[in-house]
């Protein structure tokens, strides 16, 4: 089963990756920029697997680049400390 199939698994996966990045000294701006790049890739290349991802994909598709950066920043905040550590 892919982490994309379940919203809670996806958040945990993202939280784990965020914790790894922070543990290696990546600053918040770099993490948010990476989240933006990942969000853009997912929106353009990966089919949403659940309702939450569909909403994010729809929002992403109508957002300006600045708004997309805001969405990415909010996702980082959402999953912060959400991983298994």
PDB file of N, CA and C in Angstrom:
ATOM      1  N   UNK A   1       0.842  -1.179   0.000  1.00  0.00           N
ATOM      2  CA  UNK A   1       0.000   0.000   0.000  1.00  0.00           C
ATOM      3  C   UNK A   1       0.888   1.244   0.000  1.00  0.00           C
ATOM      4  N   UNK A   2       0.575   2.175  -0.848  1.00  0.00           N
ATOM      5  CA  UNK A   2       1.312   3.417  -0.970  1.00  0.00           C
ATOM      6  C   UNK A   2       0.915   4.383   0.142  1.00  0.00           C
ATOM      7  N   UNK A   3       1.868   5.224   0.577  1.00  0.00           N
ATOM      8  CA  UNK A   3       1.542   6.239   1.580  1.00  0.00           C
ATOM      9  C   UNK A   3       0.551   7.246   1.027  1.00  0.00           C
ATOM     10  N   UNK A   4       0.406   7.308  -0.299  1.00  0.00           N
ATOM     11  CA  UNK A   4      -0.538   8.239  -0.902  1.00  0.00           C
ATOM     12  C   UNK A   4      -1.985   7.780  -0.772  1.00  0.00           C
ATOM     13  N   UNK A   5      -2.209   6.531  -0.428  1.00  0.00           N
ATOM     14  CA  UNK A   5      -3.572   6.004  -0.349  1.00  0.00           C
ATOM     15  C   UNK A   5      -4.306   6.440   0.910  1.00  0.00           C
ATOM     16  N   UNK A   6      -3.590   6.785   1.957  1.00  0.00           N
ATOM     17  CA  UNK A   6      -4.202   7.110   3.243  1.00  0.00           C
ATOM     18  C   UNK A   6      -3.644   8.439   3.733  1.00  0.00           C
ATOM     19  N   UNK A   7      -4.531   9.381   4.057  1.00  0.00           N
ATOM     20  CA  UNK A   7      -4.114  10.733   4.452  1.00  0.00           C
ATOM     21  C   UNK A   7      -3.226  10.720   5.694  1.00  0.00           C
ATOM     22  N   UNK A   8      -3.584   9.937   6.693  1.00  0.00           N
ATOM     23  CA  UNK A   8      -2.785   9.894   7.921  1.00  0.00           C
ATOM     24  C   UNK A   8      -1.402   9.305   7.653  1.00  0.00           C
ATOM     25  N   UNK A   9      -1.320   8.272   6.820  1.00  0.00           N
ATOM     26  CA  UNK A   9      -0.022   7.710   6.447  1.00  0.00           C
ATOM     27  C   UNK A   9       0.812   8.736   5.696  1.00  0.00           C
ATOM     28  N   UNK A  10       0.165   9.493   4.808  1.00  0.00           N
ATOM     29  CA  UNK A  10       0.858  10.523   4.030  1.00  0.00           C
ATOM     30  C   UNK A  10       1.417  11.603   4.953  1.00  0.00           C
ATOM     31  N   UNK A  11       0.603  12.064   5.906  1.00  0.00           N
ATOM     32  CA  UNK A  11       1.082  13.076   6.845  1.00  0.00           C
ATOM     33  C   UNK A  11       2.236  12.544   7.680  1.00  0.00           C
ATOM     34  N   UNK A  12       2.153  11.305   8.125  1.00  0.00           N
ATOM     35  CA  UNK A  12       3.229  10.709   8.906  1.00  0.00           C
ATOM     36  C   UNK A  12       4.507  10.600   8.075  1.00  0.00           C
ATOM     37  N   UNK A  13       4.362  10.168   6.824  1.00  0.00           N
ATOM     38  CA  UNK A  13       5.501  10.079   5.914  1.00  0.00           C
ATOM     39  C   UNK A  13       6.152  11.451   5.735  1.00  0.00           C
ATOM     40  N   UNK A  14       5.338  12.471   5.483  1.00  0.00           N
ATOM     41  CA  UNK A  14       5.880  13.825   5.319  1.00  0.00           C
ATOM     42  C   UNK A  14       6.533  14.309   6.608  1.00  0.00           C
ATOM     43  N   UNK A  15       5.912  14.001   7.741  1.00  0.00           N
ATOM     44  CA  UNK A  15       6.489  14.380   9.027  1.00  0.00           C
ATOM     45  C   UNK A  15       7.842  13.733   9.248  1.00  0.00           C
ATOM     46  N   UNK A  16       7.965  12.463   8.889  1.00  0.00           N
ATOM     47  CA  UNK A  16       9.257  11.772   9.005  1.00  0.00           C
ATOM     48  C   UNK A  16      10.316  12.461   8.141  1.00  0.00           C
ATOM     49  N   UNK A  17       9.956  12.788   6.894  1.00  0.00           N
ATOM     50  CA  UNK A  17      10.918  13.443   5.988  1.00  0.00           C
ATOM     51  C   UNK A  17      11.297  14.826   6.522  1.00  0.00           C
ATOM     52  N   UNK A  18      10.336  15.550   7.082  1.00  0.00           N
ATOM     53  CA  UNK A  18      10.607  16.862   7.655  1.00  0.00           C
ATOM     54  C   UNK A  18      11.568  16.742   8.832  1.00  0.00           C
ATOM     55  N   UNK A  19      11.319  15.773   9.697  1.00  0.00           N
ATOM     56  CA  UNK A  19      12.209  15.569  10.844  1.00  0.00           C
ATOM     57  C   UNK A  19      13.623  15.213  10.395  1.00  0.00           C
ATOM     58  N   UNK A  20      13.740  14.398   9.342  1.00  0.00           N
ATOM     59  CA  UNK A  20      15.061  14.060   8.801  1.00  0.00           C
ATOM     60  C   UNK A  20      15.764  15.296   8.261  1.00  0.00           C
ATOM     61  N   UNK A  21      15.043  16.124   7.522  1.00  0.00           N
ATOM     62  CA  UNK A  21      15.635  17.336   6.948  1.00  0.00           C
ATOM     63  C   UNK A  21      16.098  18.282   8.047  1.00  0.00           C
ATOM     64  N   UNK A  22      15.257  18.466   9.058  1.00  0.00           N
ATOM     65  CA  UNK A  22      15.635  19.346  10.171  1.00  0.00           C
ATOM     66  C   UNK A  22      16.818  18.770  10.935  1.00  0.00           C
ATOM     67  N   UNK A  23      16.855  17.450  11.082  1.00  0.00           N
ATOM     68  CA  UNK A  23      17.967  16.799  11.772  1.00  0.00           C
ATOM     69  C   UNK A  23      19.285  16.962  11.046  1.00  0.00           C
ATOM     70  N   UNK A  24      19.224  17.158   9.756  1.00  0.00           N
ATOM     71  CA  UNK A  24      20.436  17.370   8.961  1.00  0.00           C
ATOM     72  C   UNK A  24      20.761  18.854   8.814  1.00  0.00           C
ATOM     73  N   UNK A  25      20.016  19.709   9.525  1.00  0.00           N
ATOM     74  CA  UNK A  25      20.327  21.126   9.540  1.00  0.00           C
ATOM     75  C   UNK A  25      19.653  21.965   8.477  1.00  0.00           C
ATOM     76  N   UNK A  26      18.685  21.419   7.769  1.00  0.00           N
ATOM     77  CA  UNK A  26      17.990  22.190   6.736  1.00  0.00           C
ATOM     78  C   UNK A  26      17.102  23.225   7.420  1.00  0.00           C
ATOM     79  N   UNK A  27      17.204  24.480   6.985  1.00  0.00           N
ATOM     80  CA  UNK A  27      16.412  25.530   7.615  1.00  0.00           C
ATOM     81  C   UNK A  27      14.982  25.538   7.075  1.00  0.00           C
ATOM     82  N   UNK A  28      14.102  26.254   7.756  1.00  0.00           N
ATOM     83  CA  UNK A  28      12.682  26.251   7.433  1.00  0.00           C
ATOM     84  C   UNK A  28      12.411  26.761   6.019  1.00  0.00           C
ATOM     85  N   UNK A  29      13.137  27.764   5.582  1.00  0.00           N
ATOM     86  CA  UNK A  29      12.931  28.298   4.233  1.00  0.00           C
ATOM     87  C   UNK A  29      13.261  27.249   3.173  1.00  0.00           C
ATOM     88  N   UNK A  30      14.348  26.520   3.369  1.00  0.00           N
ATOM     89  CA  UNK A  30      14.735  25.471   2.430  1.00  0.00           C
ATOM     90  C   UNK A  30      13.715  24.337   2.444  1.00  0.00           C
ATOM     91  N   UNK A  31      13.215  23.980   3.621  1.00  0.00           N
ATOM     92  CA  UNK A  31      12.209  22.929   3.742  1.00  0.00           C
ATOM     93  C   UNK A  31      10.938  23.348   3.005  1.00  0.00           C
ATOM     94  N   UNK A  32      10.506  24.590   3.203  1.00  0.00           N
ATOM     95  CA  UNK A  32       9.296  25.072   2.551  1.00  0.00           C
ATOM     96  C   UNK A  32       9.476  25.124   1.035  1.00  0.00           C
ATOM     97  N   UNK A  33      10.653  25.525   0.564  1.00  0.00           N
ATOM     98  CA  UNK A  33      10.917  25.546  -0.870  1.00  0.00           C
ATOM     99  C   UNK A  33      10.866  24.134  -1.443  1.00  0.00           C
ATOM    100  N   UNK A  34      11.430  23.187  -0.710  1.00  0.00           N
ATOM    101  CA  UNK A  34      11.381  21.791  -1.149  1.00  0.00           C
ATOM    102  C   UNK A  34       9.941  21.280  -1.155  1.00  0.00           C
ATOM    103  N   UNK A  35       9.162  21.661  -0.152  1.00  0.00           N
ATOM    104  CA  UNK A  35       7.754  21.266  -0.096  1.00  0.00           C
ATOM    105  C   UNK A  35       6.998  21.831  -1.300  1.00  0.00           C
ATOM    106  N   UNK A  36       7.332  23.046  -1.703  1.00  0.00           N
ATOM    107  CA  UNK A  36       6.720  23.650  -2.886  1.00  0.00           C
ATOM    108  C   UNK A  36       7.052  22.827  -4.136  1.00  0.00           C
ATOM    109  N   UNK A  37       8.311  22.462  -4.280  1.00  0.00           N
ATOM    110  CA  UNK A  37       8.729  21.675  -5.444  1.00  0.00           C
ATOM    111  C   UNK A  37       8.030  20.312  -5.465  1.00  0.00           C
ATOM    112  N   UNK A  38       7.932  19.678  -4.310  1.00  0.00           N
ATOM    113  CA  UNK A  38       7.258  18.383  -4.220  1.00  0.00           C
ATOM    114  C   UNK A  38       5.768  18.548  -4.522  1.00  0.00           C
ATOM    115  N   UNK A  39       5.155  19.584  -3.965  1.00  0.00           N
ATOM    116  CA  UNK A  39       3.745  19.845  -4.233  1.00  0.00           C
ATOM    117  C   UNK A  39       3.476  20.067  -5.702  1.00  0.00           C
ATOM    118  N   UNK A  40       4.357  20.803  -6.356  1.00  0.00           N
ATOM    119  CA  UNK A  40       4.195  21.056  -7.784  1.00  0.00           C
ATOM    120  C   UNK A  40       4.321  19.762  -8.578  1.00  0.00           C
ATOM    121  N   UNK A  41       5.292  18.943  -8.222  1.00  0.00           N
ATOM    122  CA  UNK A  41       5.463  17.650  -8.894  1.00  0.00           C
ATOM    123  C   UNK A  41       4.225  16.777  -8.702  1.00  0.00           C
ATOM    124  N   UNK A  42       3.767  16.657  -7.462  1.00  0.00           N
ATOM    125  CA  UNK A  42       2.607  15.811  -7.178  1.00  0.00           C
ATOM    126  C   UNK A  42       1.364  16.307  -7.915  1.00  0.00           C
ATOM    127  N   UNK A  43       1.161  17.622  -7.929  1.00  0.00           N
ATOM    128  CA  UNK A  43      -0.019  18.179  -8.587  1.00  0.00           C
ATOM    129  C   UNK A  43      -0.005  17.912 -10.088  1.00  0.00           C
ATOM    130  N   UNK A  44       1.181  17.890 -10.676  1.00  0.00           N
ATOM    131  CA  UNK A  44       1.290  17.734 -12.126  1.00  0.00           C
ATOM    132  C   UNK A  44       1.500  16.303 -12.595  1.00  0.00           C
ATOM    133  N   UNK A  45       2.007  15.439 -11.725  1.00  0.00           N
ATOM    134  CA  UNK A  45       2.427  14.108 -12.175  1.00  0.00           C
ATOM    135  C   UNK A  45       1.765  12.930 -11.483  1.00  0.00           C
ATOM    136  N   UNK A  46       1.121  13.150 -10.334  1.00  0.00           N
ATOM    137  CA  UNK A  46       0.595  12.038  -9.544  1.00  0.00           C
ATOM    138  C   UNK A  46      -0.902  12.234  -9.328  1.00  0.00           C
ATOM    139  N   UNK A  47      -1.657  11.178  -9.594  1.00  0.00           N
ATOM    140  CA  UNK A  47      -3.101  11.242  -9.379  1.00  0.00           C
ATOM    141  C   UNK A  47      -3.409  11.200  -7.881  1.00  0.00           C
ATOM    142  N   UNK A  48      -4.281  12.093  -7.441  1.00  0.00           N
ATOM    143  CA  UNK A  48      -4.693  12.122  -6.037  1.00  0.00           C
ATOM    144  C   UNK A  48      -5.351  10.801  -5.667  1.00  0.00           C
ATOM    145  N   UNK A  49      -5.008  10.270  -4.489  1.00  0.00           N
ATOM    146  CA  UNK A  49      -5.489   8.955  -4.058  1.00  0.00           C
ATOM    147  C   UNK A  49      -6.601   9.023  -3.012  1.00  0.00           C
ATOM    148  N   UNK A  50      -6.823  10.201  -2.454  1.00  0.00           N
ATOM    149  CA  UNK A  50      -7.873  10.321  -1.450  1.00  0.00           C
ATOM    150  C   UNK A  50      -8.486  11.721  -1.534  1.00  0.00           C
ATOM    151  N   UNK A  51      -9.566  11.930  -0.809  1.00  0.00           N
ATOM    152  CA  UNK A  51     -10.293  13.201  -0.898  1.00  0.00           C
ATOM    153  C   UNK A  51      -9.438  14.402  -0.515  1.00  0.00           C
ATOM    154  N   UNK A  52      -8.613  14.247   0.513  1.00  0.00           N
ATOM    155  CA  UNK A  52      -7.785  15.362   0.953  1.00  0.00           C
ATOM    156  C   UNK A  52      -6.783  15.766  -0.129  1.00  0.00           C
ATOM    157  N   UNK A  53      -6.179  14.777  -0.753  1.00  0.00           N
ATOM    158  CA  UNK A  53      -5.220  15.072  -1.818  1.00  0.00           C
ATOM    159  C   UNK A  53      -5.915  15.706  -3.017  1.00  0.00           C
ATOM    160  N   UNK A  54      -7.146  15.303  -3.290  1.00  0.00           N
ATOM    161  CA  UNK A  54      -7.907  15.908  -4.387  1.00  0.00           C
ATOM    162  C   UNK A  54      -8.167  17.382  -4.105  1.00  0.00           C
ATOM    163  N   UNK A  55      -8.522  17.704  -2.873  1.00  0.00           N
ATOM    164  CA  UNK A  55      -8.741  19.106  -2.505  1.00  0.00           C
ATOM    165  C   UNK A  55      -7.446  19.898  -2.674  1.00  0.00           C
ATOM    166  N   UNK A  56      -6.340  19.349  -2.176  1.00  0.00           N
ATOM    167  CA  UNK A  56      -5.059  20.040  -2.328  1.00  0.00           C
ATOM    168  C   UNK A  56      -4.702  20.236  -3.798  1.00  0.00           C
ATOM    169  N   UNK A  57      -4.919  19.210  -4.619  1.00  0.00           N
ATOM    170  CA  UNK A  57      -4.619  19.313  -6.047  1.00  0.00           C
ATOM    171  C   UNK A  57      -5.488  20.382  -6.707  1.00  0.00           C
ATOM    172  N   UNK A  58      -6.765  20.435  -6.342  1.00  0.00           N
ATOM    173  CA  UNK A  58      -7.657  21.455  -6.898  1.00  0.00           C
ATOM    174  C   UNK A  58      -7.219  22.851  -6.482  1.00  0.00           C
ATOM    175  N   UNK A  59      -6.896  23.013  -5.208  1.00  0.00           N
ATOM    176  CA  UNK A  59      -6.420  24.324  -4.737  1.00  0.00           C
ATOM    177  C   UNK A  59      -5.132  24.717  -5.447  1.00  0.00           C
ATOM    178  N   UNK A  60      -4.219  23.762  -5.562  1.00  0.00           N
ATOM    179  CA  UNK A  60      -2.926  24.023  -6.208  1.00  0.00           C
ATOM    180  C   UNK A  60      -3.131  24.485  -7.647  1.00  0.00           C
ATOM    181  N   UNK A  61      -4.086  23.863  -8.338  1.00  0.00           N
ATOM    182  CA  UNK A  61      -4.290  24.149  -9.757  1.00  0.00           C
ATOM    183  C   UNK A  61      -4.803  25.555 -10.019  1.00  0.00           C
ATOM    184  N   UNK A  62      -5.452  26.175  -9.052  1.00  0.00           N
ATOM    185  CA  UNK A  62      -5.978  27.528  -9.250  1.00  0.00           C
ATOM    186  C   UNK A  62      -5.154  28.589  -8.531  1.00  0.00           C
ATOM    187  N   UNK A  63      -4.156  28.159  -7.779  1.00  0.00           N
ATOM    188  CA  UNK A  63      -3.352  29.090  -6.982  1.00  0.00           C
ATOM    189  C   UNK A  63      -2.247  29.726  -7.819  1.00  0.00           C
ATOM    190  N   UNK A  64      -1.912  30.955  -7.471  1.00  0.00           N
ATOM    191  CA  UNK A  64      -0.749  31.619  -8.053  1.00  0.00           C
ATOM    192  C   UNK A  64       0.504  30.993  -7.433  1.00  0.00           C
ATOM    193  N   UNK A  65       1.681  31.236  -7.999  1.00  0.00           N
ATOM    194  CA  UNK A  65       2.898  30.698  -7.372  1.00  0.00           C
ATOM    195  C   UNK A  65       3.048  31.124  -5.903  1.00  0.00           C
ATOM    196  N   UNK A  66       2.676  32.349  -5.584  1.00  0.00           N
ATOM    197  CA  UNK A  66       2.769  32.799  -4.191  1.00  0.00           C
ATOM    198  C   UNK A  66       1.818  32.009  -3.304  1.00  0.00           C
ATOM    199  N   UNK A  67       0.616  31.764  -3.808  1.00  0.00           N
ATOM    200  CA  UNK A  67      -0.352  30.979  -3.042  1.00  0.00           C
ATOM    201  C   UNK A  67       0.091  29.523  -2.921  1.00  0.00           C
ATOM    202  N   UNK A  68       0.725  28.999  -3.957  1.00  0.00           N
ATOM    203  CA  UNK A  68       1.250  27.643  -3.886  1.00  0.00           C
ATOM    204  C   UNK A  68       2.338  27.547  -2.815  1.00  0.00           C
ATOM    205  N   UNK A  69       3.179  28.575  -2.713  1.00  0.00           N
ATOM    206  CA  UNK A  69       4.189  28.595  -1.649  1.00  0.00           C
ATOM    207  C   UNK A  69       3.503  28.619  -0.281  1.00  0.00           C
ATOM    208  N   UNK A  70       2.396  29.354  -0.167  1.00  0.00           N
ATOM    209  CA  UNK A  70       1.655  29.391   1.095  1.00  0.00           C
ATOM    210  C   UNK A  70       1.074  28.020   1.422  1.00  0.00           C
ATOM    211  N   UNK A  71       0.532  27.327   0.421  1.00  0.00           N
ATOM    212  CA  UNK A  71       0.005  25.971   0.634  1.00  0.00           C
ATOM    213  C   UNK A  71       1.125  25.054   1.111  1.00  0.00           C
ATOM    214  N   UNK A  72       2.285  25.141   0.455  1.00  0.00           N
ATOM    215  CA  UNK A  72       3.429  24.312   0.856  1.00  0.00           C
ATOM    216  C   UNK A  72       3.838  24.617   2.295  1.00  0.00           C
ATOM    217  N   UNK A  73       3.866  25.889   2.639  1.00  0.00           N
ATOM    218  CA  UNK A  73       4.226  26.286   4.005  1.00  0.00           C
ATOM    219  C   UNK A  73       3.226  25.735   5.014  1.00  0.00           C
ATOM    220  N   UNK A  74       1.952  25.778   4.674  1.00  0.00           N
ATOM    221  CA  UNK A  74       0.930  25.245   5.580  1.00  0.00           C
ATOM    222  C   UNK A  74       1.058  23.733   5.730  1.00  0.00           C
ATOM    223  N   UNK A  75       1.403  23.033   4.650  1.00  0.00           N
ATOM    224  CA  UNK A  75       1.616  21.586   4.746  1.00  0.00           C
ATOM    225  C   UNK A  75       2.788  21.275   5.663  1.00  0.00           C
ATOM    226  N   UNK A  76       3.859  22.068   5.577  1.00  0.00           N
ATOM    227  CA  UNK A  76       5.006  21.872   6.466  1.00  0.00           C
ATOM    228  C   UNK A  76       4.553  22.054   7.916  1.00  0.00           C
ATOM    229  N   UNK A  77       3.775  23.094   8.178  1.00  0.00           N
ATOM    230  CA  UNK A  77       3.271  23.314   9.537  1.00  0.00           C
ATOM    231  C   UNK A  77       2.359  22.179   9.983  1.00  0.00           C
ATOM    232  N   UNK A  78       1.530  21.683   9.068  1.00  0.00           N
ATOM    233  CA  UNK A  78       0.593  20.612   9.398  1.00  0.00           C
ATOM    234  C   UNK A  78       1.312  19.347   9.827  1.00  0.00           C
ATOM    235  N   UNK A  79       2.385  19.002   9.149  1.00  0.00           N
ATOM    236  CA  UNK A  79       3.065  17.735   9.435  1.00  0.00           C
ATOM    237  C   UNK A  79       4.209  17.879  10.427  1.00  0.00           C
ATOM    238  N   UNK A  80       4.533  19.096  10.816  1.00  0.00           N
ATOM    239  CA  UNK A  80       5.618  19.298  11.776  1.00  0.00           C
ATOM    240  C   UNK A  80       5.314  18.499  13.036  1.00  0.00           C
ATOM    241  N   UNK A  81       6.260  17.720  13.464  1.00  0.00           N
ATOM    242  CA  UNK A  81       6.125  16.840  14.635  1.00  0.00           C
ATOM    243  C   UNK A  81       5.038  15.782  14.461  1.00  0.00           C
ATOM    244  N   UNK A  82       4.709  15.457  13.212  1.00  0.00           N
ATOM    245  CA  UNK A  82       3.686  14.461  12.951  1.00  0.00           C
ATOM    246  C   UNK A  82       4.288  13.110  12.572  1.00  0.00           C
ATOM    247  N   UNK A  83       5.608  13.053  12.397  1.00  0.00           N
ATOM    248  CA  UNK A  83       6.256  11.806  12.004  1.00  0.00           C
ATOM    249  C   UNK A  83       6.438  10.885  13.191  1.00  0.00           C
ATOM    250  N   UNK A  84       7.030   9.745  12.932  1.00  0.00           N
ATOM    251  CA  UNK A  84       7.215   8.750  13.971  1.00  0.00           C
ATOM    252  C   UNK A  84       8.463   9.009  14.812  1.00  0.00           C
ATOM    253  N   UNK A  85       9.365   9.808  14.302  1.00  0.00           N
ATOM    254  CA  UNK A  85      10.637  10.171  14.940  1.00  0.00           C
ATOM    255  C   UNK A  85      11.411   8.952  15.232  1.00  0.00           C
TER     256      UNK A  85
END
